Structures are given as C-alpha cells and as structure tokens.
Short mmCIF file of C-alpha atoms in Angstrom, two decimals:
data_model
loop_
_atom_site.label_atom_id
_atom_site.label_comp_id
_atom_site.label_asym_id
_atom_site.label_seq_id
_atom_site.Cartn_x
_atom_site.Cartn_y
_atom_site.Cartn_z
CA MET B 1 93.02 -107.85 41.04
CA SER B 2 90.02 -109.44 39.40
CA SER B 3 90.91 -111.98 36.76
CA GLN B 4 88.51 -112.91 33.98
CA VAL B 5 87.18 -116.47 33.95
CA PRO B 6 84.95 -116.68 30.87
CA ALA B 7 81.95 -119.00 30.84
CA GLY B 8 81.90 -121.73 28.19
CA LEU B 9 85.52 -122.80 28.78
CA ARG B 10 86.96 -125.59 30.92
CA TYR B 11 89.98 -125.06 33.12
CA ALA B 12 92.96 -126.99 34.48
CA LYS B 13 94.26 -126.52 38.01
CA SER B 14 97.58 -125.61 36.40
CA HIS B 15 95.93 -122.50 34.86
CA GLU B 16 95.33 -123.57 31.26
CA TRP B 17 91.93 -123.16 29.56
CA VAL B 18 90.26 -125.38 26.94
CA ARG B 19 87.67 -124.32 24.37
CA LEU B 20 86.03 -127.31 22.68
CA GLU B 21 84.61 -126.86 19.16
CA GLY B 22 83.60 -130.19 17.61
CA ASP B 23 86.52 -132.51 18.19
CA VAL B 24 89.12 -129.73 18.23
CA ALA B 25 90.19 -128.08 21.48
CA THR B 26 91.92 -124.70 21.64
CA ILE B 27 94.29 -124.32 24.59
CA GLY B 28 95.80 -121.28 26.24
CA ILE B 29 96.65 -119.92 29.67
CA THR B 30 94.21 -118.05 31.87
CA ASP B 31 94.00 -114.34 32.60
CA HIS B 32 95.01 -115.15 36.17
CA ALA B 33 98.12 -116.97 34.91
CA GLN B 34 99.19 -114.11 32.63
CA HIS B 35 98.69 -111.66 35.52
CA GLU B 36 100.94 -113.80 37.68
CA LEU B 37 103.59 -114.11 34.95
CA THR B 38 103.38 -110.51 33.67
CA ASP B 39 105.46 -109.39 30.68
CA VAL B 40 105.52 -112.61 28.64
CA VAL B 41 108.65 -112.35 26.47
CA PHE B 42 108.87 -115.79 24.87
CA VAL B 43 106.59 -118.70 23.99
CA GLU B 44 107.78 -122.11 22.81
CA LEU B 45 105.10 -124.21 21.11
CA PRO B 46 104.84 -127.96 20.39
CA ALA B 47 105.35 -129.34 16.88
CA VAL B 48 102.23 -129.92 14.79
CA GLY B 49 101.50 -133.63 14.69
CA ARG B 50 102.84 -134.30 18.19
CA GLN B 51 100.74 -136.62 20.34
CA VAL B 52 100.40 -135.22 23.85
CA ALA B 53 99.00 -136.85 26.96
CA ALA B 54 96.86 -135.10 29.53
CA GLY B 55 99.17 -133.40 32.03
CA GLU B 56 102.19 -133.52 29.70
CA ALA B 57 104.45 -130.47 29.53
CA CYS B 58 104.34 -129.45 25.88
CA ALA B 59 104.95 -125.70 25.70
CA VAL B 60 106.95 -123.10 27.62
CA VAL B 61 106.05 -119.55 28.50
CA GLU B 62 108.76 -117.19 29.72
CA SER B 63 108.40 -113.90 31.51
CA VAL B 64 111.33 -111.59 32.27
CA LYS B 65 111.81 -113.43 35.54
CA THR B 66 110.97 -117.09 34.94
CA ALA B 67 110.33 -119.93 32.53
CA SER B 68 107.13 -121.93 33.15
CA ASP B 69 105.98 -125.18 31.56
CA ILE B 70 102.53 -125.31 30.00
CA TYR B 71 100.75 -128.63 30.47
CA SER B 72 98.22 -129.96 28.02
CA PRO B 73 95.03 -130.36 30.06
CA ILE B 74 93.85 -133.18 27.76
CA SER B 75 95.23 -135.85 25.40
CA GLY B 76 95.30 -135.52 21.65
CA GLU B 77 97.23 -134.64 18.54
CA VAL B 78 98.52 -131.11 17.98
CA VAL B 79 96.79 -129.94 14.79
CA ALA B 80 97.73 -126.24 14.85
CA VAL B 81 99.93 -123.84 16.81
CA ASN B 82 99.56 -120.09 17.16
CA SER B 83 102.56 -118.67 15.30
CA ALA B 84 101.30 -115.14 16.04
CA VAL B 85 101.98 -115.66 19.75
CA ALA B 86 105.49 -116.96 19.01
CA ASP B 87 106.19 -113.76 17.05
CA ASN B 88 104.45 -111.48 19.53
CA PRO B 89 104.45 -113.09 23.00
CA ALA B 90 102.75 -110.04 24.52
CA LEU B 91 99.48 -111.37 23.04
CA VAL B 92 99.43 -113.76 26.01
CA ASN B 93 99.11 -110.72 28.26
CA THR B 94 96.72 -108.67 26.14
CA ALA B 95 94.38 -111.39 24.84
CA PRO B 96 94.85 -114.60 26.84
CA TYR B 97 91.52 -116.11 25.72
CA ALA B 98 91.67 -114.99 22.09
CA ASP B 99 94.73 -114.12 19.95
CA GLY B 100 97.00 -115.26 22.78
CA PHE B 101 96.04 -118.95 22.59
CA PHE B 102 98.86 -121.54 22.37
CA PHE B 103 97.78 -124.53 20.26
CA LYS B 104 94.88 -126.70 19.05
CA LEU B 105 94.42 -130.41 19.69
CA LYS B 106 92.33 -133.07 17.98
CA VAL B 107 90.72 -134.41 21.12
CA ALA B 108 91.46 -138.07 21.89
CA ASN B 109 88.97 -138.48 24.73
CA PRO B 110 86.14 -135.94 25.18
CA ALA B 111 85.56 -137.22 28.72
CA GLU B 112 88.85 -135.59 29.71
CA VAL B 113 87.39 -132.19 28.79
CA GLU B 114 84.33 -132.83 30.96
CA ALA B 115 86.57 -133.78 33.87
CA LEU B 116 88.26 -130.36 33.87
CA LEU B 117 87.18 -127.54 36.19
CA SER B 118 84.08 -125.52 35.45
CA PRO B 119 84.48 -121.70 35.35
CA GLU B 120 82.94 -121.53 38.83
CA ALA B 121 85.31 -124.14 40.23
CA TYR B 122 88.37 -122.46 38.67
CA ALA B 123 87.25 -119.04 39.91
CA ALA B 124 86.98 -120.51 43.39
CA GLN B 125 90.47 -121.98 43.09
CA ILE B 126 92.06 -118.63 42.26
CA GLY B 127 89.85 -116.70 44.66
CA ALA B 128 88.36 -114.58 41.87
CA MET K 1 103.70 -118.68 50.95
CA GLU K 2 103.37 -120.85 54.07
CA ALA K 3 107.05 -120.35 54.89
CA THR K 4 106.86 -116.56 54.99
CA SER K 5 106.60 -116.45 58.79
CA ALA K 6 110.28 -117.42 58.91
CA LEU K 7 111.32 -114.67 56.50
CA LYS K 8 112.85 -111.40 57.61
CA ARG K 9 110.74 -108.33 56.95
CA THR K 10 111.77 -104.78 56.20
CA PRO K 11 110.05 -101.74 57.78
CA LEU K 12 108.28 -101.30 54.42
CA LEU K 13 106.33 -104.57 54.29
CA ALA K 14 102.98 -102.86 54.99
CA ALA K 15 103.78 -100.17 52.42
CA HIS K 16 104.51 -102.83 49.79
CA GLN K 17 101.23 -104.58 50.52
CA ARG K 18 99.31 -101.30 50.32
CA LEU K 19 100.98 -100.53 46.95
CA GLY K 20 100.08 -103.96 45.53
CA GLY K 21 103.65 -105.30 45.59
CA LYS K 22 104.01 -108.98 44.77
CA LEU K 23 106.11 -110.43 47.57
CA ILE K 24 108.70 -113.15 47.14
CA GLU K 25 111.52 -114.69 49.16
CA PHE K 26 114.95 -113.22 48.41
CA GLY K 27 118.01 -114.16 50.46
CA GLY K 28 115.84 -114.95 53.48
CA TRP K 29 113.83 -111.73 53.16
CA GLU K 30 110.24 -111.11 52.14
CA MET K 31 110.66 -108.53 49.38
CA PRO K 32 108.58 -107.09 46.53
CA VAL K 33 109.61 -108.51 43.14
CA GLN K 34 107.30 -106.09 41.31
CA TYR K 35 104.31 -103.77 41.70
CA SER K 36 103.01 -103.03 38.18
CA SER K 37 105.37 -105.17 36.08
CA ILE K 38 109.12 -105.66 35.82
CA VAL K 39 109.26 -104.19 32.32
CA ASP K 40 107.12 -101.19 33.28
CA GLU K 41 109.22 -100.44 36.36
CA HIS K 42 112.44 -100.92 34.39
CA HIS K 43 111.41 -98.33 31.79
CA CYS K 44 110.24 -96.03 34.56
CA VAL K 45 113.75 -95.98 36.07
CA ARG K 46 115.44 -95.54 32.68
CA ARG K 47 113.10 -92.68 31.68
CA ALA K 48 111.86 -91.05 34.90
CA ALA K 49 112.28 -92.21 38.51
CA GLY K 50 111.81 -95.24 40.71
CA VAL K 51 112.17 -96.00 44.41
CA PHE K 52 113.41 -99.34 45.75
CA ASP K 53 113.31 -100.90 49.20
CA ILE K 54 116.89 -101.96 49.94
CA CYS K 55 116.45 -102.40 53.69
CA HIS K 56 117.59 -105.99 53.29
CA MET K 57 121.10 -104.73 52.57
CA GLY K 58 123.42 -104.77 55.57
CA GLU K 59 125.21 -101.86 57.23
CA ALA K 60 128.37 -102.03 59.30
CA LEU K 61 130.13 -99.15 61.05
CA VAL K 62 133.90 -99.23 61.51
CA THR K 63 135.07 -96.44 63.78
CA GLY K 64 138.23 -95.33 65.55
CA PRO K 65 141.83 -94.32 64.91
CA GLY K 66 142.65 -97.77 63.48
CA ALA K 67 139.62 -97.95 61.16
CA GLU K 68 141.37 -96.76 58.00
CA ALA K 69 144.34 -99.10 58.39
CA PHE K 70 142.11 -102.04 59.33
CA LEU K 71 139.85 -101.54 56.30
CA ASN K 72 142.82 -101.12 54.01
CA GLU K 73 144.29 -104.47 55.02
CA THR K 74 140.85 -106.15 54.69
CA LEU K 75 139.34 -104.65 51.51
CA THR K 76 140.67 -104.57 47.93
CA ASN K 77 140.25 -100.85 47.17
CA ASP K 78 142.37 -98.10 48.75
CA VAL K 79 140.34 -96.55 51.54
CA ARG K 80 143.01 -93.85 52.01
CA LYS K 81 141.75 -92.24 48.80
CA LEU K 82 138.45 -91.35 50.47
CA ALA K 83 137.98 -87.79 51.66
CA VAL K 84 135.38 -87.29 54.38
CA GLY K 85 132.04 -87.72 52.61
CA GLY K 86 133.56 -89.87 49.87
CA GLY K 87 132.51 -93.36 48.85
CA GLN K 88 134.00 -96.19 46.84
CA TYR K 89 133.07 -99.63 45.58
CA SER K 90 135.30 -102.43 46.87
CA GLN K 91 135.54 -106.15 47.39
CA MET K 92 136.54 -108.16 50.42
CA CYS K 93 138.59 -111.22 49.50
CA ASN K 94 139.65 -114.40 51.23
CA GLU K 95 143.27 -115.64 51.22
CA ARG K 96 142.60 -117.47 47.93
CA GLY K 97 141.53 -114.25 46.22
CA GLY K 98 137.91 -115.43 46.22
CA THR K 99 135.30 -112.82 47.01
CA VAL K 100 133.75 -112.82 50.49
CA ASP K 101 131.53 -109.91 49.48
CA ASP K 102 131.38 -106.80 47.33
CA LEU K 103 130.43 -103.61 49.11
CA TYR K 104 130.38 -99.83 49.27
CA VAL K 105 132.57 -97.96 51.77
CA TYR K 106 131.69 -94.43 52.81
CA ARG K 107 133.89 -92.23 54.98
CA LEU K 108 131.31 -90.45 57.15
CA ALA K 109 133.85 -88.68 59.40
CA PRO K 110 137.67 -88.70 59.67
CA ALA K 111 137.65 -91.97 61.62
CA GLU K 112 134.18 -93.35 60.85
CA TYR K 113 133.34 -95.63 57.93
CA LEU K 114 130.01 -97.07 56.79
CA LEU K 115 130.01 -100.34 54.85
CA ILE K 116 126.99 -101.31 52.77
CA ILE K 117 127.05 -105.10 52.38
CA ASN K 118 124.87 -107.68 50.65
CA ALA K 119 121.76 -109.01 52.38
CA SER K 120 122.72 -112.63 51.80
CA ARG K 121 126.22 -112.06 53.24
CA ILE K 122 125.55 -110.12 56.46
CA GLU K 123 126.28 -113.03 58.82
CA VAL K 124 129.32 -114.19 56.85
CA ASP K 125 130.74 -110.68 56.52
CA VAL K 126 130.26 -109.79 60.16
CA ALA K 127 131.99 -113.00 61.27
CA TRP K 128 134.76 -112.45 58.71
CA LEU K 129 135.35 -108.83 59.70
CA GLN K 130 135.33 -109.67 63.42
CA ASP K 131 137.83 -112.49 62.85
CA ARG K 132 140.08 -110.23 60.80
CA LEU K 133 139.82 -107.55 63.45
CA CYS K 134 140.84 -109.98 66.20
CA ALA K 135 143.92 -110.82 64.12
CA SER K 136 144.72 -107.21 63.25
CA ALA K 137 147.50 -105.09 64.75
CA HIS K 138 144.95 -102.25 64.74
CA ARG K 139 142.30 -104.04 66.82
CA SER K 140 142.64 -101.81 69.88
CA GLY K 141 141.86 -98.74 67.74
CA VAL K 142 138.74 -100.04 66.03
CA ILE K 143 135.11 -100.34 67.08
CA PHE K 144 133.05 -102.58 64.80
CA GLU K 145 129.26 -102.50 64.81
CA ASN K 146 126.84 -104.52 62.73
CA ALA K 147 124.14 -101.84 62.35
CA SER K 148 121.99 -103.85 59.92
CA GLY K 149 119.15 -104.19 62.41
CA ARG K 150 118.80 -100.54 63.37
CA LEU K 151 119.41 -99.01 59.92
CA GLY K 152 117.39 -99.33 56.74
CA ALA K 153 117.87 -98.00 53.23
CA ILE K 154 116.02 -97.03 50.07
CA ALA K 155 117.32 -96.28 46.58
CA ILE K 156 115.85 -93.46 44.51
CA GLN K 157 116.96 -93.87 40.90
CA GLY K 158 116.38 -92.34 37.51
CA PRO K 159 117.12 -89.31 35.33
CA ARG K 160 114.37 -87.20 36.92
CA VAL K 161 115.38 -87.75 40.56
CA ALA K 162 117.49 -84.58 40.48
CA ASP K 163 114.26 -82.65 39.79
CA PHE K 164 112.91 -83.31 43.28
CA VAL K 165 115.66 -84.58 45.58
CA ASN K 166 116.34 -81.10 47.01
CA GLN K 167 112.72 -80.90 48.10
CA LEU K 168 113.05 -84.23 49.83
CA PHE K 169 116.34 -83.47 51.61
CA ALA K 170 116.18 -79.71 51.96
CA GLY K 171 119.01 -77.29 52.54
CA PRO K 172 122.73 -77.90 53.00
CA SER K 173 124.26 -81.14 54.24
CA LEU K 174 125.07 -81.35 57.95
CA ALA K 175 128.01 -83.77 57.78
CA GLY K 176 129.96 -85.82 55.29
CA THR K 177 130.51 -83.92 52.05
CA ALA K 178 129.67 -80.24 52.62
CA VAL K 179 127.18 -79.21 49.94
CA ALA K 180 124.53 -76.50 49.70
CA ALA K 181 122.00 -78.94 48.24
CA ALA K 182 121.65 -82.68 47.66
CA THR K 183 122.00 -82.15 43.91
CA ASP K 184 125.50 -80.77 44.53
CA LEU K 185 126.69 -84.18 45.70
CA LYS K 186 128.90 -85.75 43.05
CA LYS K 187 128.83 -89.44 42.18
CA ASN K 188 129.72 -91.58 45.23
CA GLN K 189 129.65 -88.64 47.65
CA ILE K 190 127.58 -88.89 50.82
CA GLY K 191 126.10 -86.19 53.04
CA ALA K 192 123.96 -86.09 56.17
CA TRP K 193 120.54 -84.50 56.52
CA ASN K 194 118.02 -84.36 59.37
CA TRP K 195 114.80 -86.34 59.20
CA ASN K 196 112.32 -85.81 62.03
CA GLY K 197 115.27 -84.84 64.19
CA GLN K 198 117.33 -87.91 63.36
CA ARG K 199 120.44 -88.05 61.19
CA ILE K 200 120.11 -89.76 57.82
CA TRP K 201 122.78 -90.29 55.14
CA VAL K 202 122.20 -89.57 51.46
CA ALA K 203 124.71 -90.87 48.89
CA ARG K 204 124.70 -90.19 45.17
CA THR K 205 125.02 -93.73 43.92
CA GLY K 206 122.95 -96.66 42.79
CA TYR K 207 122.72 -100.04 41.14
CA THR K 208 120.79 -99.20 37.99
CA GLY K 209 123.17 -97.29 35.71
CA GLU K 210 121.07 -94.16 36.20
CA ASP K 211 121.61 -91.04 38.27
CA GLY K 212 120.21 -91.43 41.75
CA TYR K 213 120.62 -91.62 45.49
CA GLU K 214 120.72 -94.22 48.21
CA VAL K 215 119.42 -93.16 51.60
CA VAL K 216 120.54 -94.87 54.82
CA ALA K 217 118.42 -94.03 57.84
CA PRO K 218 117.25 -95.34 61.21
CA ALA K 219 114.75 -98.14 60.53
CA GLU K 220 111.93 -96.23 62.25
CA GLN K 221 112.25 -93.36 59.74
CA ILE K 222 112.26 -95.52 56.61
CA GLU K 223 108.51 -95.69 55.98
CA ASP K 224 108.17 -91.91 56.35
CA ILE K 225 111.08 -91.31 53.94
CA TRP K 226 109.57 -93.82 51.48
CA ASN K 227 106.13 -92.16 51.63
CA ARG K 228 107.54 -88.65 51.25
CA THR K 229 109.70 -89.83 48.33
CA LEU K 230 106.62 -91.14 46.52
CA ALA K 231 104.70 -87.93 47.30
CA VAL K 232 107.45 -85.43 46.40
CA GLY K 233 108.67 -87.62 43.51
CA HIS K 234 105.28 -87.31 41.87
CA VAL K 235 106.74 -84.43 39.82
CA GLY K 236 109.27 -86.91 38.43
CA CYS K 237 106.62 -89.58 37.71
CA ILE K 238 108.16 -91.80 40.38
CA GLN K 239 106.96 -95.39 40.83
CA PRO K 240 107.79 -98.00 43.45
CA CYS K 241 110.03 -100.65 41.88
CA GLY K 242 110.79 -104.20 42.92
CA LEU K 243 113.72 -106.57 42.86
CA GLY K 244 112.78 -107.79 39.37
CA ALA K 245 113.49 -104.40 37.78
CA ARG K 246 116.51 -103.93 40.04
CA ASP K 247 117.92 -107.13 38.51
CA THR K 248 117.20 -106.29 34.86
CA LEU K 249 118.58 -102.76 35.34
CA ARG K 250 121.83 -103.94 36.93
CA THR K 251 122.27 -106.78 34.41
CA GLU K 252 122.02 -104.36 31.47
CA VAL K 253 124.86 -102.28 32.93
CA CYS K 254 126.80 -105.40 34.08
CA TYR K 255 126.92 -104.61 37.79
CA PRO K 256 127.75 -107.81 39.68
CA LEU K 257 125.29 -109.49 42.02
CA TYR K 258 126.87 -111.55 44.77
CA GLY K 259 126.07 -115.24 44.34
CA HIS K 260 125.94 -114.79 40.56
CA GLU K 261 129.03 -112.95 39.25
CA LEU K 262 130.86 -113.19 42.56
CA ASP K 263 131.42 -115.94 45.11
CA GLU K 264 134.14 -117.28 47.39
CA ASN K 265 135.78 -119.08 44.45
CA THR K 266 135.74 -116.11 42.07
CA SER K 267 138.16 -113.22 42.31
CA PRO K 268 137.50 -109.57 41.44
CA ILE K 269 140.15 -109.92 38.71
CA GLU K 270 138.23 -112.79 37.12
CA ALA K 271 135.03 -110.77 37.49
CA GLY K 272 136.57 -107.88 35.55
CA LEU K 273 136.61 -105.64 38.63
CA GLY K 274 140.38 -105.05 38.72
CA PHE K 275 139.76 -101.30 38.70
CA PHE K 276 138.60 -101.66 42.32
CA VAL K 277 141.63 -103.69 43.42
CA ALA K 278 144.49 -101.44 44.56
CA LEU K 279 147.40 -103.87 44.22
CA ASP K 280 149.85 -101.02 44.88
CA LYS K 281 148.50 -99.97 48.28
CA GLY K 282 150.36 -102.52 50.38
CA GLU K 283 149.37 -105.83 51.89
CA PHE K 284 145.70 -106.87 52.06
CA VAL K 285 143.86 -110.17 52.25
CA GLY K 286 144.10 -112.06 48.95
CA ARG K 287 146.66 -109.69 47.42
CA ALA K 288 149.25 -112.35 46.53
CA VAL K 289 146.72 -114.39 44.52
CA LEU K 290 145.30 -111.30 42.83
CA VAL K 291 148.78 -110.10 41.83
CA GLY K 292 149.43 -113.54 40.34
CA GLN K 293 146.20 -113.40 38.34
CA LYS K 294 146.94 -109.89 37.14
CA THR K 295 150.46 -110.97 36.06
CA ASN K 296 149.86 -114.49 34.74
CA GLY K 297 146.20 -114.33 33.73
CA THR K 298 143.11 -116.09 35.01
CA ARG K 299 141.43 -119.44 34.38
CA LYS K 300 138.11 -117.79 33.67
CA ASN K 301 136.90 -114.33 32.75
CA SER K 302 133.57 -112.65 33.15
CA VAL K 303 131.90 -111.83 29.83
CA ALA K 304 128.78 -110.00 28.80
CA PHE K 305 126.82 -111.37 25.87
CA ARG K 306 123.69 -110.81 23.85
CA MET K 307 121.69 -113.34 21.87
CA THR K 308 121.98 -113.08 18.10
CA ASP K 309 119.48 -115.90 17.44
CA LYS K 310 115.84 -115.47 18.34
CA SER K 311 115.56 -117.51 21.52
CA ALA K 312 114.13 -117.74 24.97
CA PRO K 313 115.93 -115.48 27.47
CA PRO K 314 119.23 -116.88 28.78
CA ARG K 315 119.08 -117.84 32.47
CA PRO K 316 121.63 -118.47 35.23
CA GLY K 317 123.01 -122.02 34.98
CA TYR K 318 122.63 -122.40 31.22
CA ALA K 319 125.76 -123.73 29.50
CA ILE K 320 127.94 -121.54 27.27
CA PHE K 321 129.50 -123.26 24.25
CA ALA K 322 132.45 -122.02 22.19
CA ASN K 323 133.98 -123.82 19.21
CA GLY K 324 131.39 -126.56 19.70
CA ALA K 325 132.46 -127.49 23.24
CA LYS K 326 131.19 -126.41 26.64
CA ALA K 327 133.18 -123.36 27.71
CA GLY K 328 131.39 -122.09 30.79
CA ASP K 329 128.13 -121.10 32.42
CA VAL K 330 125.69 -118.22 32.39
CA VAL K 331 125.56 -116.56 35.84
CA SER K 332 122.98 -113.83 35.09
CA GLY K 333 120.56 -113.66 32.21
CA THR K 334 117.30 -112.07 31.23
CA GLN K 335 115.36 -110.44 28.44
CA SER K 336 116.69 -106.87 28.31
CA PRO K 337 113.70 -104.54 28.53
CA SER K 338 115.75 -101.65 27.09
CA LEU K 339 117.17 -103.59 24.13
CA ASN K 340 114.39 -106.18 23.76
CA VAL K 341 116.89 -109.00 23.31
CA GLY K 342 118.23 -111.79 25.51
CA ILE K 343 121.34 -110.68 27.45
CA GLY K 344 123.53 -112.17 30.12
CA LEU K 345 126.78 -112.46 31.99
CA GLY K 346 128.87 -115.59 32.29
CA TYR K 347 132.31 -117.04 32.76
CA VAL K 348 134.47 -118.52 29.98
CA PRO K 349 138.21 -119.18 29.56
CA PRO K 350 140.11 -116.01 28.59
CA GLU K 351 140.51 -117.12 24.96
CA PHE K 352 136.74 -116.75 24.47
CA ALA K 353 136.34 -113.50 26.38
CA ALA K 354 137.09 -110.92 23.69
CA PRO K 355 134.13 -108.83 22.50
CA GLY K 356 132.95 -110.14 19.14
CA THR K 357 133.58 -113.79 20.03
CA ARG K 358 130.80 -116.05 18.75
CA ILE K 359 129.39 -118.29 21.46
CA GLU K 360 126.27 -120.39 21.92
CA ILE K 361 123.89 -120.65 24.85
CA GLU K 362 122.20 -123.99 25.49
CA ILE K 363 118.52 -123.51 26.28
CA ARG K 364 116.46 -126.65 27.01
CA GLY K 365 118.80 -128.88 25.01
CA ARG K 366 119.19 -126.63 21.97
CA ARG K 367 122.01 -124.18 21.28
CA PHE K 368 121.37 -120.60 20.21
CA ALA K 369 123.91 -118.15 18.81
CA ALA K 370 125.13 -115.28 20.96
CA GLU K 371 127.99 -112.80 20.85
CA VAL K 372 130.37 -111.59 23.53
CA VAL K 373 129.94 -107.82 23.84
CA LYS K 374 131.78 -105.00 25.57
CA LYS K 375 130.46 -104.05 29.01
CA PRO K 376 128.11 -102.43 29.74
CA ILE K 377 125.58 -104.18 27.52
CA TYR K 378 123.31 -101.14 27.68
CA ARG K 379 124.57 -97.57 27.39
CA LYS K 380 122.41 -94.53 27.86
CA PRO K 381 121.63 -93.04 24.44
#
C-alpha cells in the first residue's frame, strides 16, 4: 500500500498535514491516516474562533470501528472549518489533501510550522 | 504490534497476510479486522458472499450415553429436541442465572455432541463443564474433550453462497443430517463431508443474518478449505471478510456477542434470549433464578436502538439517558453500513425498553436523541 505524501506540505508525527498560505494554515489528515482508518463515517470539527495549542486535540474522526482524536500540529485561532467534510465524511477518504481538509488556523507562530516533519521525513516514518 | 508474539494464531495467519488482511488482537488471538474495508466487506456479505476465519472459536465434544442428560442439566435449551444432525443455540448459566457463555450445540451422532463456544471463554467454559461433569450423576457415561486445538472453523456467509456450496462440498452428506447435497441442509442442520480423506462438518448457520454455512474441520485442512472456498466462491463474488464486518453484521441483526450483551452478571432472560431457555425441561443450572425473572420481571432489559439525531456512532460504554436521567449503558454500537445510521444495543430498566421509547446517548459529553426499536434493527428487504 503506497500512501501519497505530497511535497509542499509539512507533517505531524500524529498523521496530520499542514499547508501554509500566508499566515493561514490548512490542516487535514494524511493519506496514510485515512488508509489506516478506512470508511470515515463522522467528523467533529472545532468551533470557529477557538484558540488551539500545538498538540491539542481539537477534532475527532470516526471510522466504523473507532474514534480518533485529531491534534492541531500548530498553535493558532480557528478561522474556518470544512462543513463539507462534516456533511460528507467520506471526503476524508477520497480527497484527504483537498476537499477532505478539517479546518484552517491563523498561525500564531510560523516557527512551529518549520519544526514539523518534511515530506521526506514523514514518508520515512510511515515507511512509504 | 510488539506484543503479537504472545498472541494465538489460527492456521490462516499466512493466508490473511497474503490477502492483505489488517491484523489486530482479539480475545488473545491475532485476527484480521478487515481486508478491503469494513463497509465494503459488510455489503459484500449482505449482497453476495464472504468468508470469515473463525478458528479462534472453541470446540468441545461431549460423547457417551450420559451426554444428552449432562448437557440438558448444564445448558438452558432442551438438547432432547435435537435429532441427529440438528443444531440449536443455547446459553450456559451459573447458579445466579448469569451467562457463562452462549454457544451452539450440534448432535453429530446419537450420543455425540459438538459445542461451538466463544474464543474468549474457552478456558472458563472447559473448567466449568469439567466441574459440572465431576458433580453430575451422569459423569461415568460422558467423555468430555476440549477439541479447540485440533479443530478449526470458517464461516461462509451471504445470499449467493448457495450458488456454489455444492461444488465445494460435493455429493451427499456422510453423517449427521442425511442430505443429497449441502444446499438441502435446513437452517441449523449439520452434515459431514470428506475433505482430503478427513471428516469435516458443515452446518447451515451463521452470525450475519444471511444464509450461509459454518465449516468445522481438522486444523490442518483449514487453509485448503479456505483457499478452495475463495476459488470456487468466485462465481458468487466472494471476498475474505474480517472481524470488523462480522461485528457490524451481527449488530444489525442483534445477535449477542459475549462480553458485550452477555456476561456472568447478565441472564439470557435479561438479554432477550428467553426463546432459548427451556424452563419446562426440568432442572438445569440457573433455572430457579431464570424462572423468577420470567415470572417477576428483570432489573434490566436488552434494547436495540437507532440514532435519530445526526451524531457520531454510538460506542460500547456510552451512557443511555431516559427522562433526563442516566438509565443504562450501550454495550454494542456502530455506524450501520446497511442503514447508514448509528445503531446499538444496550441495557435499560424494563420501563424504558419498549420499542418507540425516546432515549438519549451521551457522546463526548453531549446527548443525542435515539429511539428504542424492535429487534432486529436491520431486516432483509
């Protein structure tokens, strides 16, 4: 099973990805994570305006079998959530790096993004 | 998976790895939870055919002139109703009416019975049965064997299984129920066939709510039977299926899973399994308590429910609320792949057990509306 690890993103060991555009970061879970979960049936998202710390559990993704916490890889304020994924959780499986994203943060500390794993380092972690 | 070296392995471990099965720990066994996906495998069994490794289940043989009487004083159902080649679902209770295990009993020959017991209960059941046997007036006429090590089993389930099962187990049965072909077996009947010169048992039963068969065979034949099932079952679009789909399938049709719906403090009456308790057959372990529950009612009743609010799937251990107060606990819960809604089983006091009762399920600190429904939750269209 070869999971996609796109270039241009940063990754958390806990299988979230971060795409930085200006001072806004889009966050989702990786292709590897959705493969492991399979059949995502429910996504719970944080409230817009919530301040989250790096490593804080702030969303939940549920497959048929289990509920898993999603940790924000970086600190910041939630400025948008993906209501499409709440309505259609299968987007996490079909488009984990695009329409299946979870939420967007106004980044508090850009250095936290730099400290995340590079695509190469994450690929090595998952053995891809 | 560092701890896997301590886990028990079925004869199919290599087959699961070859088929891309994702292995997990279940009841001390290393078992496939899924191959493609739980939802995919679930639909496959509802619409076509699936094959499951159930080698982790235990087998016990009870043989001899005292076998029938011994089983009848130990189990809840009436074993005397079984013709040769017949099978029945039953429970085994303790003196308090709590459930030691739930099991299938097959009468293979006039004085030979096969018990199919839960993987997680093999040691407990064997000790329990041996203790009961020591205390039984029939002990000199009974030979008890825990055959779990030398026998394995697979389940072949789904509406299209009947299309190919006669190719798999060809010709008439050789023992048990006398039939010209495996498709002539009726529900719960068992027959014997030959496999590479060894006797195997094929029963028309299952744990999915679909037509199907469970095959009990010497462990060394299991991989060959599994491989031939996948090859011959190709005409029925068969897929290997894991424990994940096995759980969603059985939850939709409200079949109990020991450790969830049943335990040593829960009786078959409370679990809604009174149909399998033959209170009129004479004395058996737990009878007095079960008669009392049947007459005077129970403290708790098993209920099936489905979510009426959009919510995360209910899970075992979540609290059930009724009239604003905690009323009980969820014991099984999942997203139903067939109905695409959260479903579950739980226990509540009898006053909240009627179908149509509005309840709430607490999920991560918030309560979501649900409704008690008649069992089974899913019925074949």
